[in-house]
Amino acid sequence: HCDTVAKQLETSHKNSDDQEKINYLYLKYLSRNPTDKEITIFKKYISEYPEKNKVYASLIQILILTGEFREVK
């Protein structure tokens, strides 16, 4: 699932910057915008991730594994 959605994100948001992609993922998985702190953390994670082609799949996994995701009704 995560790899498929990450590929779709790269295609549908190819002209978007990292912050716009992060916002999209938060809205999709947590139904809210990220805080400034979350954006900063995720941007740092993206910049340091060794496999750029898989970074968004990893971010999706992180969001899915949060307690907040499991509590969304």
mmCIF file with all atom_site columns, C-alpha atoms in Angstrom:
data_model
loop_
_atom_site.group_PDB
_atom_site.id
_atom_site.type_symbol
_atom_site.label_atom_id
_atom_site.label_alt_id
_atom_site.label_comp_id
_atom_site.label_asym_id
_atom_site.label_entity_id
_atom_site.label_seq_id
_atom_site.pdbx_PDB_ins_code
_atom_site.Cartn_x
_atom_site.Cartn_y
_atom_site.Cartn_z
_atom_site.occupancy
_atom_site.B_iso_or_equiv
_atom_site.pdbx_formal_charge
_atom_site.auth_seq_id
_atom_site.auth_comp_id
_atom_site.auth_asym_id
_atom_site.auth_atom_id
_atom_site.pdbx_PDB_model_num
ATOM 1  C CA . HIS A 1 1  ? 0.000   0.000  0.000   1.00 0.00 ? 1  HIS A CA 1
ATOM 2  C CA . CYS A 1 2  ? 2.641   2.524  1.043   1.00 0.00 ? 2  CYS A CA 1
ATOM 3  C CA . ASP A 1 3  ? 4.769   2.086  -2.076  1.00 0.00 ? 3  ASP A CA 1
ATOM 4  C CA . THR A 1 4  ? 1.730   2.427  -4.343  1.00 0.00 ? 4  THR A CA 1
ATOM 5  C CA . VAL A 1 5  ? 0.498   5.588  -2.647  1.00 0.00 ? 5  VAL A CA 1
ATOM 6  C CA . ALA A 1 6  ? 4.022   7.054  -2.636  1.00 0.00 ? 6  ALA A CA 1
ATOM 7  C CA . LYS A 1 7  ? 4.301   6.494  -6.397  1.00 0.00 ? 7  LYS A CA 1
ATOM 8  C CA . GLN A 1 8  ? 0.883   8.086  -6.907  1.00 0.00 ? 8  GLN A CA 1
ATOM 9  C CA . LEU A 1 9  ? 1.968   11.036 -4.773  1.00 0.00 ? 9  LEU A CA 1
ATOM 10 C CA . GLU A 1 10 ? 5.102   11.546 -6.843  1.00 0.00 ? 10 GLU A CA 1
ATOM 11 C CA . THR A 1 11 ? 3.046   11.473 -10.039 1.00 0.00 ? 11 THR A CA 1
ATOM 12 C CA . SER A 1 12 ? 0.133   13.619 -8.900  1.00 0.00 ? 12 SER A CA 1
ATOM 13 C CA . HIS A 1 13 ? 2.292   16.119 -6.986  1.00 0.00 ? 13 HIS A CA 1
ATOM 14 C CA . LYS A 1 14 ? 5.410   16.130 -9.155  1.00 0.00 ? 14 LYS A CA 1
ATOM 15 C CA . ASN A 1 15 ? 5.527   19.947 -9.162  1.00 0.00 ? 15 ASN A CA 1
ATOM 16 C CA . SER A 1 16 ? 4.912   20.229 -5.421  1.00 0.00 ? 16 SER A CA 1
ATOM 17 C CA . ASP A 1 17 ? 7.585   20.861 -2.831  1.00 0.00 ? 17 ASP A CA 1
ATOM 18 C CA . ASP A 1 18 ? 8.153   18.638 0.195   1.00 0.00 ? 18 ASP A CA 1
ATOM 19 C CA . GLN A 1 19 ? 5.928   20.728 2.455   1.00 0.00 ? 19 GLN A CA 1
ATOM 20 C CA . GLU A 1 20 ? 2.971   20.422 0.080   1.00 0.00 ? 20 GLU A CA 1
ATOM 21 C CA . LYS A 1 21 ? 3.479   16.650 -0.084  1.00 0.00 ? 21 LYS A CA 1
ATOM 22 C CA . ILE A 1 22 ? 3.695   16.440 3.702   1.00 0.00 ? 22 ILE A CA 1
ATOM 23 C CA . ASN A 1 23 ? 0.477   18.467 4.013   1.00 0.00 ? 23 ASN A CA 1
ATOM 24 C CA . TYR A 1 24 ? -1.245  16.129 1.550   1.00 0.00 ? 24 TYR A CA 1
ATOM 25 C CA . LEU A 1 25 ? -0.194  13.026 3.494   1.00 0.00 ? 25 LEU A CA 1
ATOM 26 C CA . TYR A 1 26 ? -1.332  14.451 6.818   1.00 0.00 ? 26 TYR A CA 1
ATOM 27 C CA . LEU A 1 27 ? -4.716  15.346 5.383   1.00 0.00 ? 27 LEU A CA 1
ATOM 28 C CA . LYS A 1 28 ? -5.062  11.935 3.731   1.00 0.00 ? 28 LYS A CA 1
ATOM 29 C CA . TYR A 1 29 ? -4.061  9.844  6.752   1.00 0.00 ? 29 TYR A CA 1
ATOM 30 C CA . LEU A 1 30 ? -4.793  11.987 9.806   1.00 0.00 ? 30 LEU A CA 1
ATOM 31 C CA . SER A 1 31 ? -7.468  14.349 8.441   1.00 0.00 ? 31 SER A CA 1
ATOM 32 C CA . ARG A 1 32 ? -5.584  17.399 9.641   1.00 0.00 ? 32 ARG A CA 1
ATOM 33 C CA . ASN A 1 33 ? -2.718  19.659 8.675   1.00 0.00 ? 33 ASN A CA 1
ATOM 34 C CA . PRO A 1 34 ? 0.684   19.026 10.215  1.00 0.00 ? 34 PRO A CA 1
ATOM 35 C CA . THR A 1 35 ? 2.005   21.361 12.869  1.00 0.00 ? 35 THR A CA 1
ATOM 36 C CA . ASP A 1 36 ? 5.038   23.510 12.122  1.00 0.00 ? 36 ASP A CA 1
ATOM 37 C CA . LYS A 1 37 ? 7.100   21.168 14.296  1.00 0.00 ? 37 LYS A CA 1
ATOM 38 C CA . GLU A 1 38 ? 5.914   18.100 12.362  1.00 0.00 ? 38 GLU A CA 1
ATOM 39 C CA . ILE A 1 39 ? 6.743   19.779 9.053   1.00 0.00 ? 39 ILE A CA 1
ATOM 40 C CA . THR A 1 40 ? 10.237  20.594 10.310  1.00 0.00 ? 40 THR A CA 1
ATOM 41 C CA . ILE A 1 41 ? 10.790  17.025 11.516  1.00 0.00 ? 41 ILE A CA 1
ATOM 42 C CA . PHE A 1 42 ? 9.527   15.460 8.282   1.00 0.00 ? 42 PHE A CA 1
ATOM 43 C CA . LYS A 1 43 ? 11.552  17.835 6.085   1.00 0.00 ? 43 LYS A CA 1
ATOM 44 C CA . LYS A 1 44 ? 14.687  16.902 8.037   1.00 0.00 ? 44 LYS A CA 1
ATOM 45 C CA . TYR A 1 45 ? 13.813  13.229 7.679   1.00 0.00 ? 45 TYR A CA 1
ATOM 46 C CA . ILE A 1 46 ? 13.345  13.641 3.913   1.00 0.00 ? 46 ILE A CA 1
ATOM 47 C CA . SER A 1 47 ? 16.669  15.449 3.542   1.00 0.00 ? 47 SER A CA 1
ATOM 48 C CA . GLU A 1 48 ? 18.548  12.712 5.426   1.00 0.00 ? 48 GLU A CA 1
ATOM 49 C CA . TYR A 1 49 ? 16.763  9.646  4.036   1.00 0.00 ? 49 TYR A CA 1
ATOM 50 C CA . PRO A 1 50 ? 19.229  7.460  2.114   1.00 0.00 ? 50 PRO A CA 1
ATOM 51 C CA . GLU A 1 51 ? 16.803  6.223  -0.552  1.00 0.00 ? 51 GLU A CA 1
ATOM 52 C CA . LYS A 1 52 ? 15.031  9.246  -2.002  1.00 0.00 ? 52 LYS A CA 1
ATOM 53 C CA . ASN A 1 53 ? 12.752  7.102  -4.157  1.00 0.00 ? 53 ASN A CA 1
ATOM 54 C CA . LYS A 1 54 ? 11.334  5.414  -1.035  1.00 0.00 ? 54 LYS A CA 1
ATOM 55 C CA . VAL A 1 55 ? 11.168  8.308  1.399   1.00 0.00 ? 55 VAL A CA 1
ATOM 56 C CA . TYR A 1 56 ? 7.455   9.004  0.960   1.00 0.00 ? 56 TYR A CA 1
ATOM 57 C CA . ALA A 1 57 ? 6.533   5.336  1.424   1.00 0.00 ? 57 ALA A CA 1
ATOM 58 C CA . SER A 1 58 ? 8.445   5.501  4.691   1.00 0.00 ? 58 SER A CA 1
ATOM 59 C CA . LEU A 1 59 ? 6.600   8.670  5.741   1.00 0.00 ? 59 LEU A CA 1
ATOM 60 C CA . ILE A 1 60 ? 3.254   7.010  4.999   1.00 0.00 ? 60 ILE A CA 1
ATOM 61 C CA . GLN A 1 61 ? 4.245   4.069  7.200   1.00 0.00 ? 61 GLN A CA 1
ATOM 62 C CA . ILE A 1 62 ? 5.179   6.470  9.988   1.00 0.00 ? 62 ILE A CA 1
ATOM 63 C CA . LEU A 1 63 ? 1.774   8.160  9.803   1.00 0.00 ? 63 LEU A CA 1
ATOM 64 C CA . ILE A 1 64 ? -0.105  4.859  9.696   1.00 0.00 ? 64 ILE A CA 1
ATOM 65 C CA . LEU A 1 65 ? 1.761   3.588  12.752  1.00 0.00 ? 65 LEU A CA 1
ATOM 66 C CA . THR A 1 66 ? 0.865   6.595  14.887  1.00 0.00 ? 66 THR A CA 1
ATOM 67 C CA . GLY A 1 67 ? -1.716  6.182  17.600  1.00 0.00 ? 67 GLY A CA 1
ATOM 68 C CA . GLU A 1 68 ? -3.509  9.134  16.083  1.00 0.00 ? 68 GLU A CA 1
ATOM 69 C CA . PHE A 1 69 ? -4.123  7.197  12.841  1.00 0.00 ? 69 PHE A CA 1
ATOM 70 C CA . ARG A 1 70 ? -5.650  4.295  14.733  1.00 0.00 ? 70 ARG A CA 1
ATOM 71 C CA . GLU A 1 71 ? -7.963  6.631  16.627  1.00 0.00 ? 71 GLU A CA 1
ATOM 72 C CA . VAL A 1 72 ? -9.379  8.466  13.590  1.00 0.00 ? 72 VAL A CA 1
ATOM 73 C CA . LYS A 1 73 ? -13.056 7.617  13.349  1.00 0.00 ? 73 LYS A CA 1
#
